[in-house]
């Protein structure tokens, strides 16, 4: 019987078949256990039907959490569907998604409900947020006034994002700023909530503004 090859600790163990690398496809920061990504919270607010759910859905790298409910005739007297006649559902609690912006920066995006009867949830949703995005529709700019007033009163940095709907008149950022009397230091951007790149640019603008407002 031939002798088995031996190593320093005795007979060598038989070679095992190589399996899949469990760390294949991982990013560098995920393999560096000495640090963890910075997790930040962002709130997306605005009027009813302005595109908050679409915003979160377009950018989230995970399946977004949505609390959509079918609209019924009970809301006919309170929800104005003039600008969004095809809208069949509404957010009754929140939308939630996640986006990795950089190796060490992860955004958790929370969309607020738009109807006034759900505004009581805003205090909980904005707790711990670094900033907010107030979405606006130029056909009904007054719908975003409550969100503007809310973030002004609580001192949370925010930007205004005009969601441009197809078939509507296009306005310049300066025109929207004047119409809303938004302070000069608050960024105003024109975007499309259906397009991921546009939503990412909007989030980057919000993060940059939040860092300027609260550099610590």
mmCIF file with all atom_site columns, C-alpha atoms in Angstrom:
data_model
loop_
_atom_site.group_PDB
_atom_site.id
_atom_site.type_symbol
_atom_site.label_atom_id
_atom_site.label_alt_id
_atom_site.label_comp_id
_atom_site.label_asym_id
_atom_site.label_entity_id
_atom_site.label_seq_id
_atom_site.pdbx_PDB_ins_code
_atom_site.Cartn_x
_atom_site.Cartn_y
_atom_site.Cartn_z
_atom_site.occupancy
_atom_site.B_iso_or_equiv
_atom_site.pdbx_formal_charge
_atom_site.auth_seq_id
_atom_site.auth_comp_id
_atom_site.auth_asym_id
_atom_site.auth_atom_id
_atom_site.pdbx_PDB_model_num
ATOM 1   C CA . UNK A 1 1   ? 0.000   0.000  0.000   1.00 0.00 ? 1   UNK A CA 1
ATOM 2   C CA . UNK A 1 2   ? 1.594   3.302  -1.049  1.00 0.00 ? 2   UNK A CA 1
ATOM 3   C CA . UNK A 1 3   ? 2.306   5.798  1.707   1.00 0.00 ? 3   UNK A CA 1
ATOM 4   C CA . UNK A 1 4   ? 0.108   8.893  1.923   1.00 0.00 ? 4   UNK A CA 1
ATOM 5   C CA . UNK A 1 5   ? 1.825   12.263 1.554   1.00 0.00 ? 5   UNK A CA 1
ATOM 6   C CA . UNK A 1 6   ? 2.169   13.955 4.887   1.00 0.00 ? 6   UNK A CA 1
ATOM 7   C CA . UNK A 1 7   ? 2.444   17.563 5.945   1.00 0.00 ? 7   UNK A CA 1
ATOM 8   C CA . UNK A 1 8   ? 3.600   19.161 9.188   1.00 0.00 ? 8   UNK A CA 1
ATOM 9   C CA . UNK A 1 9   ? 0.397   18.075 10.935  1.00 0.00 ? 9   UNK A CA 1
ATOM 10  C CA . UNK A 1 10  ? -0.004  14.599 9.453   1.00 0.00 ? 10  UNK A CA 1
ATOM 11  C CA . UNK A 1 11  ? -1.694  13.195 6.351   1.00 0.00 ? 11  UNK A CA 1
ATOM 12  C CA . UNK A 1 12  ? -2.856  15.804 3.851   1.00 0.00 ? 12  UNK A CA 1
ATOM 13  C CA . UNK A 1 13  ? -6.617  16.240 3.570   1.00 0.00 ? 13  UNK A CA 1
ATOM 14  C CA . UNK A 1 14  ? -8.143  15.317 0.221   1.00 0.00 ? 14  UNK A CA 1
ATOM 15  C CA . UNK A 1 15  ? -8.713  18.260 -2.098  1.00 0.00 ? 15  UNK A CA 1
ATOM 16  C CA . UNK A 1 16  ? -12.285 19.586 -2.168  1.00 0.00 ? 16  UNK A CA 1
ATOM 17  C CA . UNK A 1 17  ? -14.073 20.827 -5.259  1.00 0.00 ? 17  UNK A CA 1
ATOM 18  C CA . UNK A 1 18  ? -14.016 24.597 -5.469  1.00 0.00 ? 18  UNK A CA 1
ATOM 19  C CA . UNK A 1 19  ? -17.483 26.112 -4.923  1.00 0.00 ? 19  UNK A CA 1
ATOM 20  C CA . UNK A 1 20  ? -18.823 29.540 -5.854  1.00 0.00 ? 20  UNK A CA 1
ATOM 21  C CA . UNK A 1 21  ? -17.077 32.468 -4.207  1.00 0.00 ? 21  UNK A CA 1
ATOM 22  C CA . UNK A 1 22  ? -19.605 33.873 -1.678  1.00 0.00 ? 22  UNK A CA 1
ATOM 23  C CA . UNK A 1 23  ? -18.040 37.334 -2.050  1.00 0.00 ? 23  UNK A CA 1
ATOM 24  C CA . UNK A 1 24  ? -18.139 37.419 -5.831  1.00 0.00 ? 24  UNK A CA 1
ATOM 25  C CA . UNK A 1 25  ? -19.766 40.620 -7.069  1.00 0.00 ? 25  UNK A CA 1
ATOM 26  C CA . UNK A 1 26  ? -19.421 42.412 -3.741  1.00 0.00 ? 26  UNK A CA 1
ATOM 27  C CA . UNK A 1 27  ? -18.244 46.007 -3.721  1.00 0.00 ? 27  UNK A CA 1
ATOM 28  C CA . UNK A 1 28  ? -14.971 46.972 -2.043  1.00 0.00 ? 28  UNK A CA 1
ATOM 29  C CA . UNK A 1 29  ? -16.682 48.751 0.840   1.00 0.00 ? 29  UNK A CA 1
ATOM 30  C CA . UNK A 1 30  ? -18.812 45.668 1.505   1.00 0.00 ? 30  UNK A CA 1
ATOM 31  C CA . UNK A 1 31  ? -15.692 43.544 2.012   1.00 0.00 ? 31  UNK A CA 1
ATOM 32  C CA . UNK A 1 32  ? -14.030 46.095 4.283   1.00 0.00 ? 32  UNK A CA 1
ATOM 33  C CA . UNK A 1 33  ? -15.352 45.091 7.705   1.00 0.00 ? 33  UNK A CA 1
ATOM 34  C CA . UNK A 1 34  ? -13.551 47.993 9.369   1.00 0.00 ? 34  UNK A CA 1
ATOM 35  C CA . UNK A 1 35  ? -16.134 50.464 8.105   1.00 0.00 ? 35  UNK A CA 1
ATOM 36  C CA . UNK A 1 36  ? -19.826 50.614 7.315   1.00 0.00 ? 36  UNK A CA 1
ATOM 37  C CA . UNK A 1 37  ? -21.653 52.774 4.793   1.00 0.00 ? 37  UNK A CA 1
ATOM 38  C CA . UNK A 1 38  ? -23.226 55.985 6.055   1.00 0.00 ? 38  UNK A CA 1
ATOM 39  C CA . UNK A 1 39  ? -27.003 55.581 6.018   1.00 0.00 ? 39  UNK A CA 1
ATOM 40  C CA . UNK A 1 40  ? -29.021 58.749 5.552   1.00 0.00 ? 40  UNK A CA 1
ATOM 41  C CA . UNK A 1 41  ? -32.736 59.428 5.417   1.00 0.00 ? 41  UNK A CA 1
ATOM 42  C CA . UNK A 1 42  ? -34.454 61.592 2.816   1.00 0.00 ? 42  UNK A CA 1
ATOM 43  C CA . UNK A 1 43  ? -38.119 62.622 2.682   1.00 0.00 ? 43  UNK A CA 1
ATOM 44  C CA . UNK A 1 44  ? -40.097 63.267 -0.501  1.00 0.00 ? 44  UNK A CA 1
ATOM 45  C CA . UNK A 1 45  ? -43.209 65.381 0.040   1.00 0.00 ? 45  UNK A CA 1
ATOM 46  C CA . UNK A 1 46  ? -45.728 67.356 -1.972  1.00 0.00 ? 46  UNK A CA 1
ATOM 47  C CA . UNK A 1 47  ? -49.345 67.492 -2.992  1.00 0.00 ? 47  UNK A CA 1
ATOM 48  C CA . UNK A 1 48  ? -51.705 64.708 -3.954  1.00 0.00 ? 48  UNK A CA 1
ATOM 49  C CA . UNK A 1 49  ? -50.801 62.974 -7.231  1.00 0.00 ? 49  UNK A CA 1
ATOM 50  C CA . UNK A 1 50  ? -47.615 64.957 -7.822  1.00 0.00 ? 50  UNK A CA 1
ATOM 51  C CA . UNK A 1 51  ? -45.461 61.860 -8.440  1.00 0.00 ? 51  UNK A CA 1
ATOM 52  C CA . UNK A 1 52  ? -43.931 60.912 -5.085  1.00 0.00 ? 52  UNK A CA 1
ATOM 53  C CA . UNK A 1 53  ? -44.620 57.181 -5.467  1.00 0.00 ? 53  UNK A CA 1
ATOM 54  C CA . UNK A 1 54  ? -43.277 57.250 -9.023  1.00 0.00 ? 54  UNK A CA 1
ATOM 55  C CA . UNK A 1 55  ? -40.164 59.069 -7.757  1.00 0.00 ? 55  UNK A CA 1
ATOM 56  C CA . UNK A 1 56  ? -39.394 56.377 -5.175  1.00 0.00 ? 56  UNK A CA 1
ATOM 57  C CA . UNK A 1 57  ? -40.205 53.518 -7.550  1.00 0.00 ? 57  UNK A CA 1
ATOM 58  C CA . UNK A 1 58  ? -37.953 54.907 -10.294 1.00 0.00 ? 58  UNK A CA 1
ATOM 59  C CA . UNK A 1 59  ? -34.828 55.112 -8.156  1.00 0.00 ? 59  UNK A CA 1
ATOM 60  C CA . UNK A 1 60  ? -35.031 52.332 -5.566  1.00 0.00 ? 60  UNK A CA 1
ATOM 61  C CA . UNK A 1 61  ? -32.503 49.514 -5.955  1.00 0.00 ? 61  UNK A CA 1
ATOM 62  C CA . UNK A 1 62  ? -34.759 47.260 -3.878  1.00 0.00 ? 62  UNK A CA 1
ATOM 63  C CA . UNK A 1 63  ? -38.407 46.443 -4.406  1.00 0.00 ? 63  UNK A CA 1
ATOM 64  C CA . UNK A 1 64  ? -39.981 49.566 -2.913  1.00 0.00 ? 64  UNK A CA 1
ATOM 65  C CA . UNK A 1 65  ? -42.414 49.360 -0.040  1.00 0.00 ? 65  UNK A CA 1
ATOM 66  C CA . UNK A 1 66  ? -45.665 50.968 -1.134  1.00 0.00 ? 66  UNK A CA 1
ATOM 67  C CA . UNK A 1 67  ? -48.873 51.481 0.816   1.00 0.00 ? 67  UNK A CA 1
ATOM 68  C CA . UNK A 1 68  ? -51.196 52.086 -2.106  1.00 0.00 ? 68  UNK A CA 1
ATOM 69  C CA . UNK A 1 69  ? -54.948 51.778 -1.678  1.00 0.00 ? 69  UNK A CA 1
ATOM 70  C CA . UNK A 1 70  ? -57.674 51.913 -4.289  1.00 0.00 ? 70  UNK A CA 1
ATOM 71  C CA . UNK A 1 71  ? -59.501 55.204 -4.380  1.00 0.00 ? 71  UNK A CA 1
ATOM 72  C CA . UNK A 1 72  ? -63.229 55.056 -3.737  1.00 0.00 ? 72  UNK A CA 1
ATOM 73  C CA . UNK A 1 73  ? -66.159 57.401 -4.134  1.00 0.00 ? 73  UNK A CA 1
ATOM 74  C CA . UNK A 1 74  ? -65.778 58.342 -0.494  1.00 0.00 ? 74  UNK A CA 1
ATOM 75  C CA . UNK A 1 75  ? -62.856 60.581 -1.467  1.00 0.00 ? 75  UNK A CA 1
ATOM 76  C CA . UNK A 1 76  ? -64.578 62.349 -4.362  1.00 0.00 ? 76  UNK A CA 1
ATOM 77  C CA . UNK A 1 77  ? -65.273 65.475 -2.312  1.00 0.00 ? 77  UNK A CA 1
ATOM 78  C CA . UNK A 1 78  ? -61.719 65.755 -0.932  1.00 0.00 ? 78  UNK A CA 1
ATOM 79  C CA . UNK A 1 79  ? -59.340 64.532 -3.670  1.00 0.00 ? 79  UNK A CA 1
ATOM 80  C CA . UNK A 1 80  ? -59.127 66.678 -6.788  1.00 0.00 ? 80  UNK A CA 1
ATOM 81  C CA . UNK A 1 81  ? -58.447 64.461 -9.812  1.00 0.00 ? 81  UNK A CA 1
ATOM 82  C CA . UNK A 1 82  ? -58.700 67.224 -12.399 1.00 0.00 ? 82  UNK A CA 1
ATOM 83  C CA . UNK A 1 83  ? -54.991 67.098 -13.251 1.00 0.00 ? 83  UNK A CA 1
ATOM 84  C CA . UNK A 1 84  ? -54.673 63.317 -12.783 1.00 0.00 ? 84  UNK A CA 1
ATOM 85  C CA . UNK A 1 85  ? -57.931 61.778 -14.066 1.00 0.00 ? 85  UNK A CA 1
ATOM 86  C CA . UNK A 1 86  ? -56.358 58.327 -14.552 1.00 0.00 ? 86  UNK A CA 1
ATOM 87  C CA . UNK A 1 87  ? -55.160 58.009 -10.961 1.00 0.00 ? 87  UNK A CA 1
ATOM 88  C CA . UNK A 1 88  ? -56.741 54.946 -9.330  1.00 0.00 ? 88  UNK A CA 1
ATOM 89  C CA . UNK A 1 89  ? -54.701 54.505 -6.132  1.00 0.00 ? 89  UNK A CA 1
ATOM 90  C CA . UNK A 1 90  ? -53.289 56.708 -3.409  1.00 0.00 ? 90  UNK A CA 1
ATOM 91  C CA . UNK A 1 91  ? -50.582 56.403 -0.749  1.00 0.00 ? 91  UNK A CA 1
ATOM 92  C CA . UNK A 1 92  ? -52.135 55.986 2.683   1.00 0.00 ? 92  UNK A CA 1
ATOM 93  C CA . UNK A 1 93  ? -48.994 55.650 4.812   1.00 0.00 ? 93  UNK A CA 1
ATOM 94  C CA . UNK A 1 94  ? -45.661 56.019 3.008   1.00 0.00 ? 94  UNK A CA 1
ATOM 95  C CA . UNK A 1 95  ? -43.411 54.862 0.199   1.00 0.00 ? 95  UNK A CA 1
ATOM 96  C CA . UNK A 1 96  ? -39.951 53.511 0.996   1.00 0.00 ? 96  UNK A CA 1
ATOM 97  C CA . UNK A 1 97  ? -36.925 52.781 -1.172  1.00 0.00 ? 97  UNK A CA 1
ATOM 98  C CA . UNK A 1 98  ? -33.139 52.579 -0.974  1.00 0.00 ? 98  UNK A CA 1
ATOM 99  C CA . UNK A 1 99  ? -30.387 53.947 -3.187  1.00 0.00 ? 99  UNK A CA 1
ATOM 100 C CA . UNK A 1 100 ? -26.601 53.505 -2.903  1.00 0.00 ? 100 UNK A CA 1
ATOM 101 C CA . UNK A 1 101 ? -25.152 56.788 -4.134  1.00 0.00 ? 101 UNK A CA 1
ATOM 102 C CA . UNK A 1 102 ? -21.505 56.018 -3.425  1.00 0.00 ? 102 UNK A CA 1
ATOM 103 C CA . UNK A 1 103 ? -19.338 53.314 -1.879  1.00 0.00 ? 103 UNK A CA 1
ATOM 104 C CA . UNK A 1 104 ? -20.068 54.644 1.599   1.00 0.00 ? 104 UNK A CA 1
ATOM 105 C CA . UNK A 1 105 ? -23.352 56.564 1.211   1.00 0.00 ? 105 UNK A CA 1
ATOM 106 C CA . UNK A 1 106 ? -26.766 54.907 1.234   1.00 0.00 ? 106 UNK A CA 1
ATOM 107 C CA . UNK A 1 107 ? -29.982 56.896 0.992   1.00 0.00 ? 107 UNK A CA 1
ATOM 108 C CA . UNK A 1 108 ? -33.231 55.652 2.476   1.00 0.00 ? 108 UNK A CA 1
ATOM 109 C CA . UNK A 1 109 ? -36.001 57.492 0.647   1.00 0.00 ? 109 UNK A CA 1
ATOM 110 C CA . UNK A 1 110 ? -39.386 57.987 2.321   1.00 0.00 ? 110 UNK A CA 1
ATOM 111 C CA . UNK A 1 111 ? -42.357 59.328 0.380   1.00 0.00 ? 111 UNK A CA 1
ATOM 112 C CA . UNK A 1 112 ? -45.088 61.028 2.401   1.00 0.00 ? 112 UNK A CA 1
ATOM 113 C CA . UNK A 1 113 ? -48.825 60.728 1.768   1.00 0.00 ? 113 UNK A CA 1
ATOM 114 C CA . UNK A 1 114 ? -50.204 63.777 -0.018  1.00 0.00 ? 114 UNK A CA 1
ATOM 115 C CA . UNK A 1 115 ? -53.740 64.170 1.297   1.00 0.00 ? 115 UNK A CA 1
ATOM 116 C CA . UNK A 1 116 ? -54.328 66.466 4.249   1.00 0.00 ? 116 UNK A CA 1
ATOM 117 C CA . UNK A 1 117 ? -56.028 63.728 6.277   1.00 0.00 ? 117 UNK A CA 1
ATOM 118 C CA . UNK A 1 118 ? -52.702 61.839 6.405   1.00 0.00 ? 118 UNK A CA 1
ATOM 119 C CA . UNK A 1 119 ? -50.461 64.770 7.331   1.00 0.00 ? 119 UNK A CA 1
ATOM 120 C CA . UNK A 1 120 ? -50.353 63.623 10.958  1.00 0.00 ? 120 UNK A CA 1
ATOM 121 C CA . UNK A 1 121 ? -47.770 61.046 9.825   1.00 0.00 ? 121 UNK A CA 1
ATOM 122 C CA . UNK A 1 122 ? -45.270 63.632 8.629   1.00 0.00 ? 122 UNK A CA 1
ATOM 123 C CA . UNK A 1 123 ? -43.738 64.230 12.061  1.00 0.00 ? 123 UNK A CA 1
ATOM 124 C CA . UNK A 1 124 ? -42.758 60.569 12.316  1.00 0.00 ? 124 UNK A CA 1
ATOM 125 C CA . UNK A 1 125 ? -41.558 60.268 8.721   1.00 0.00 ? 125 UNK A CA 1
ATOM 126 C CA . UNK A 1 126 ? -39.209 63.274 8.866   1.00 0.00 ? 126 UNK A CA 1
ATOM 127 C CA . UNK A 1 127 ? -37.602 62.324 12.178  1.00 0.00 ? 127 UNK A CA 1
ATOM 128 C CA . UNK A 1 128 ? -33.886 61.767 11.572  1.00 0.00 ? 128 UNK A CA 1
ATOM 129 C CA . UNK A 1 129 ? -33.954 62.982 7.949   1.00 0.00 ? 129 UNK A CA 1
ATOM 130 C CA . UNK A 1 130 ? -31.055 65.053 6.593   1.00 0.00 ? 130 UNK A CA 1
ATOM 131 C CA . UNK A 1 131 ? -33.287 66.876 4.139   1.00 0.00 ? 131 UNK A CA 1
ATOM 132 C CA . UNK A 1 132 ? -36.435 66.872 2.051   1.00 0.00 ? 132 UNK A CA 1
ATOM 133 C CA . UNK A 1 133 ? -37.560 67.191 -1.546  1.00 0.00 ? 133 UNK A CA 1
ATOM 134 C CA . UNK A 1 134 ? -40.774 69.116 -2.137  1.00 0.00 ? 134 UNK A CA 1
ATOM 135 C CA . UNK A 1 135 ? -42.286 67.995 -5.429  1.00 0.00 ? 135 UNK A CA 1
ATOM 136 C CA . UNK A 1 136 ? -44.383 70.462 -7.402  1.00 0.00 ? 136 UNK A CA 1
ATOM 137 C CA . UNK A 1 137 ? -46.723 70.354 -10.394 1.00 0.00 ? 137 UNK A CA 1
ATOM 138 C CA . UNK A 1 138 ? -46.879 73.676 -12.255 1.00 0.00 ? 138 UNK A CA 1
ATOM 139 C CA . UNK A 1 139 ? -50.595 73.131 -12.997 1.00 0.00 ? 139 UNK A CA 1
ATOM 140 C CA . UNK A 1 140 ? -51.350 73.334 -9.266  1.00 0.00 ? 140 UNK A CA 1
ATOM 141 C CA . UNK A 1 141 ? -48.442 74.942 -7.463  1.00 0.00 ? 141 UNK A CA 1
ATOM 142 C CA . UNK A 1 142 ? -50.564 75.795 -4.437  1.00 0.00 ? 142 UNK A CA 1
ATOM 143 C CA . UNK A 1 143 ? -50.677 72.086 -3.546  1.00 0.00 ? 143 UNK A CA 1
ATOM 144 C CA . UNK A 1 144 ? -47.040 72.184 -2.420  1.00 0.00 ? 144 UNK A CA 1
ATOM 145 C CA . UNK A 1 145 ? -47.441 75.188 -0.091  1.00 0.00 ? 145 UNK A CA 1
ATOM 146 C CA . UNK A 1 146 ? -48.239 73.029 2.985   1.00 0.00 ? 146 UNK A CA 1
ATOM 147 C CA . UNK A 1 147 ? -45.008 71.046 2.497   1.00 0.00 ? 147 UNK A CA 1
ATOM 148 C CA . UNK A 1 148 ? -42.975 74.235 2.010   1.00 0.00 ? 148 UNK A CA 1
ATOM 149 C CA . UNK A 1 149 ? -44.462 75.752 5.152   1.00 0.00 ? 149 UNK A CA 1
ATOM 150 C CA . UNK A 1 150 ? -43.857 72.549 7.105   1.00 0.00 ? 150 UNK A CA 1
ATOM 151 C CA . UNK A 1 151 ? -40.142 72.264 6.292   1.00 0.00 ? 151 UNK A CA 1
ATOM 152 C CA . UNK A 1 152 ? -39.593 75.989 6.766   1.00 0.00 ? 152 UNK A CA 1
ATOM 153 C CA . UNK A 1 153 ? -41.159 75.807 10.225  1.00 0.00 ? 153 UNK A CA 1
ATOM 154 C CA . UNK A 1 154 ? -39.208 72.724 11.339  1.00 0.00 ? 154 UNK A CA 1
ATOM 155 C CA . UNK A 1 155 ? -35.918 73.981 9.879   1.00 0.00 ? 155 UNK A CA 1
ATOM 156 C CA . UNK A 1 156 ? -35.210 70.919 7.736   1.00 0.00 ? 156 UNK A CA 1
ATOM 157 C CA . UNK A 1 157 ? -33.152 71.683 4.587   1.00 0.00 ? 157 UNK A CA 1
ATOM 158 C CA . UNK A 1 158 ? -35.195 71.146 1.439   1.00 0.00 ? 158 UNK A CA 1
ATOM 159 C CA . UNK A 1 159 ? -35.177 71.679 -2.307  1.00 0.00 ? 159 UNK A CA 1
ATOM 160 C CA . UNK A 1 160 ? -38.045 72.099 -4.758  1.00 0.00 ? 160 UNK A CA 1
ATOM 161 C CA . UNK A 1 161 ? -38.336 69.564 -7.588  1.00 0.00 ? 161 UNK A CA 1
ATOM 162 C CA . UNK A 1 162 ? -40.765 70.427 -10.378 1.00 0.00 ? 162 UNK A CA 1
ATOM 163 C CA . UNK A 1 163 ? -42.097 67.190 -11.868 1.00 0.00 ? 163 UNK A CA 1
ATOM 164 C CA . UNK A 1 164 ? -42.735 68.084 -15.502 1.00 0.00 ? 164 UNK A CA 1
ATOM 165 C CA . UNK A 1 165 ? -45.723 66.204 -16.894 1.00 0.00 ? 165 UNK A CA 1
ATOM 166 C CA . UNK A 1 166 ? -46.007 65.529 -20.612 1.00 0.00 ? 166 UNK A CA 1
ATOM 167 C CA . UNK A 1 167 ? -48.319 67.893 -22.453 1.00 0.00 ? 167 UNK A CA 1
ATOM 168 C CA . UNK A 1 168 ? -47.966 70.671 -19.882 1.00 0.00 ? 168 UNK A CA 1
ATOM 169 C CA . UNK A 1 169 ? -46.297 74.028 -20.317 1.00 0.00 ? 169 UNK A CA 1
ATOM 170 C CA . UNK A 1 170 ? -42.610 74.122 -19.429 1.00 0.00 ? 170 UNK A CA 1
ATOM 171 C CA . UNK A 1 171 ? -41.368 76.803 -17.035 1.00 0.00 ? 171 UNK A CA 1
ATOM 172 C CA . UNK A 1 172 ? -37.912 77.964 -16.076 1.00 0.00 ? 172 UNK A CA 1
ATOM 173 C CA . UNK A 1 173 ? -36.606 77.401 -12.579 1.00 0.00 ? 173 UNK A CA 1
ATOM 174 C CA . UNK A 1 174 ? -36.578 81.157 -11.905 1.00 0.00 ? 174 UNK A CA 1
ATOM 175 C CA . UNK A 1 175 ? -40.276 81.402 -12.791 1.00 0.00 ? 175 UNK A CA 1
ATOM 176 C CA . UNK A 1 176 ? -41.161 78.621 -10.359 1.00 0.00 ? 176 UNK A CA 1
ATOM 177 C CA . UNK A 1 177 ? -39.037 80.222 -7.642  1.00 0.00 ? 177 UNK A CA 1
ATOM 178 C CA . UNK A 1 178 ? -40.850 83.531 -8.052  1.00 0.00 ? 178 UNK A CA 1
ATOM 179 C CA . UNK A 1 179 ? -44.282 81.872 -8.109  1.00 0.00 ? 179 UNK A CA 1
ATOM 180 C CA . UNK A 1 180 ? -43.556 79.979 -4.886  1.00 0.00 ? 180 UNK A CA 1
ATOM 181 C CA . UNK A 1 181 ? -41.496 82.794 -3.299  1.00 0.00 ? 181 UNK A CA 1
ATOM 182 C CA . UNK A 1 182 ? -38.780 80.252 -2.536  1.00 0.00 ? 182 UNK A CA 1
ATOM 183 C CA . UNK A 1 183 ? -35.651 81.814 -0.954  1.00 0.00 ? 183 UNK A CA 1
ATOM 184 C CA . UNK A 1 184 ? -32.594 82.186 -3.182  1.00 0.00 ? 184 UNK A CA 1
ATOM 185 C CA . UNK A 1 185 ? -30.550 79.705 -1.169  1.00 0.00 ? 185 UNK A CA 1
ATOM 186 C CA . UNK A 1 186 ? -33.072 76.894 -1.802  1.00 0.00 ? 186 UNK A CA 1
ATOM 187 C CA . UNK A 1 187 ? -32.352 74.975 -5.051  1.00 0.00 ? 187 UNK A CA 1
ATOM 188 C CA . UNK A 1 188 ? -35.151 74.569 -7.590  1.00 0.00 ? 188 UNK A CA 1
ATOM 189 C CA . UNK A 1 189 ? -34.783 71.788 -10.186 1.00 0.00 ? 189 UNK A CA 1
ATOM 190 C CA . UNK A 1 190 ? -36.876 70.620 -13.128 1.00 0.00 ? 190 UNK A CA 1
ATOM 191 C CA . UNK A 1 191 ? -37.081 66.830 -13.320 1.00 0.00 ? 191 UNK A CA 1
ATOM 192 C CA . UNK A 1 192 ? -39.043 63.798 -14.516 1.00 0.00 ? 192 UNK A CA 1
ATOM 193 C CA . UNK A 1 193 ? -40.046 61.401 -11.733 1.00 0.00 ? 193 UNK A CA 1
ATOM 194 C CA . UNK A 1 194 ? -40.296 58.506 -14.203 1.00 0.00 ? 194 UNK A CA 1
ATOM 195 C CA . UNK A 1 195 ? -36.635 58.632 -15.190 1.00 0.00 ? 195 UNK A CA 1
ATOM 196 C CA . UNK A 1 196 ? -34.030 57.187 -12.849 1.00 0.00 ? 196 UNK A CA 1
ATOM 197 C CA . UNK A 1 197 ? -31.195 59.491 -13.912 1.00 0.00 ? 197 UNK A CA 1
ATOM 198 C CA . UNK A 1 198 ? -33.392 62.544 -13.309 1.00 0.00 ? 198 UNK A CA 1
ATOM 199 C CA . UNK A 1 199 ? -34.385 61.325 -9.847  1.00 0.00 ? 199 UNK A CA 1
ATOM 200 C CA . UNK A 1 200 ? -30.739 60.557 -8.964  1.00 0.00 ? 200 UNK A CA 1
ATOM 201 C CA . UNK A 1 201 ? -29.709 64.085 -9.997  1.00 0.00 ? 201 UNK A CA 1
ATOM 202 C CA . UNK A 1 202 ? -32.477 65.490 -7.811  1.00 0.00 ? 202 UNK A CA 1
ATOM 203 C CA . UNK A 1 203 ? -31.321 63.442 -4.816  1.00 0.00 ? 203 UNK A CA 1
ATOM 204 C CA . UNK A 1 204 ? -27.720 64.557 -5.365  1.00 0.00 ? 204 UNK A CA 1
ATOM 205 C CA . UNK A 1 205 ? -28.870 68.192 -5.408  1.00 0.00 ? 205 UNK A CA 1
ATOM 206 C CA . UNK A 1 206 ? -30.736 67.641 -2.141  1.00 0.00 ? 206 UNK A CA 1
ATOM 207 C CA . UNK A 1 207 ? -27.751 65.953 -0.450  1.00 0.00 ? 207 UNK A CA 1
ATOM 208 C CA . UNK A 1 208 ? -25.419 68.760 -1.580  1.00 0.00 ? 208 UNK A CA 1
ATOM 209 C CA . UNK A 1 209 ? -27.828 71.367 -0.217  1.00 0.00 ? 209 UNK A CA 1
ATOM 210 C CA . UNK A 1 210 ? -28.199 69.522 3.078   1.00 0.00 ? 210 UNK A CA 1
ATOM 211 C CA . UNK A 1 211 ? -24.406 69.393 3.462   1.00 0.00 ? 211 UNK A CA 1
ATOM 212 C CA . UNK A 1 212 ? -24.174 73.121 2.828   1.00 0.00 ? 212 UNK A CA 1
ATOM 213 C CA . UNK A 1 213 ? -26.913 73.867 5.331   1.00 0.00 ? 213 UNK A CA 1
ATOM 214 C CA . UNK A 1 214 ? -25.560 71.464 7.982   1.00 0.00 ? 214 UNK A CA 1
ATOM 215 C CA . UNK A 1 215 ? -21.896 70.728 7.169   1.00 0.00 ? 215 UNK A CA 1
ATOM 216 C CA . UNK A 1 216 ? -21.351 68.864 10.419  1.00 0.00 ? 216 UNK A CA 1
#
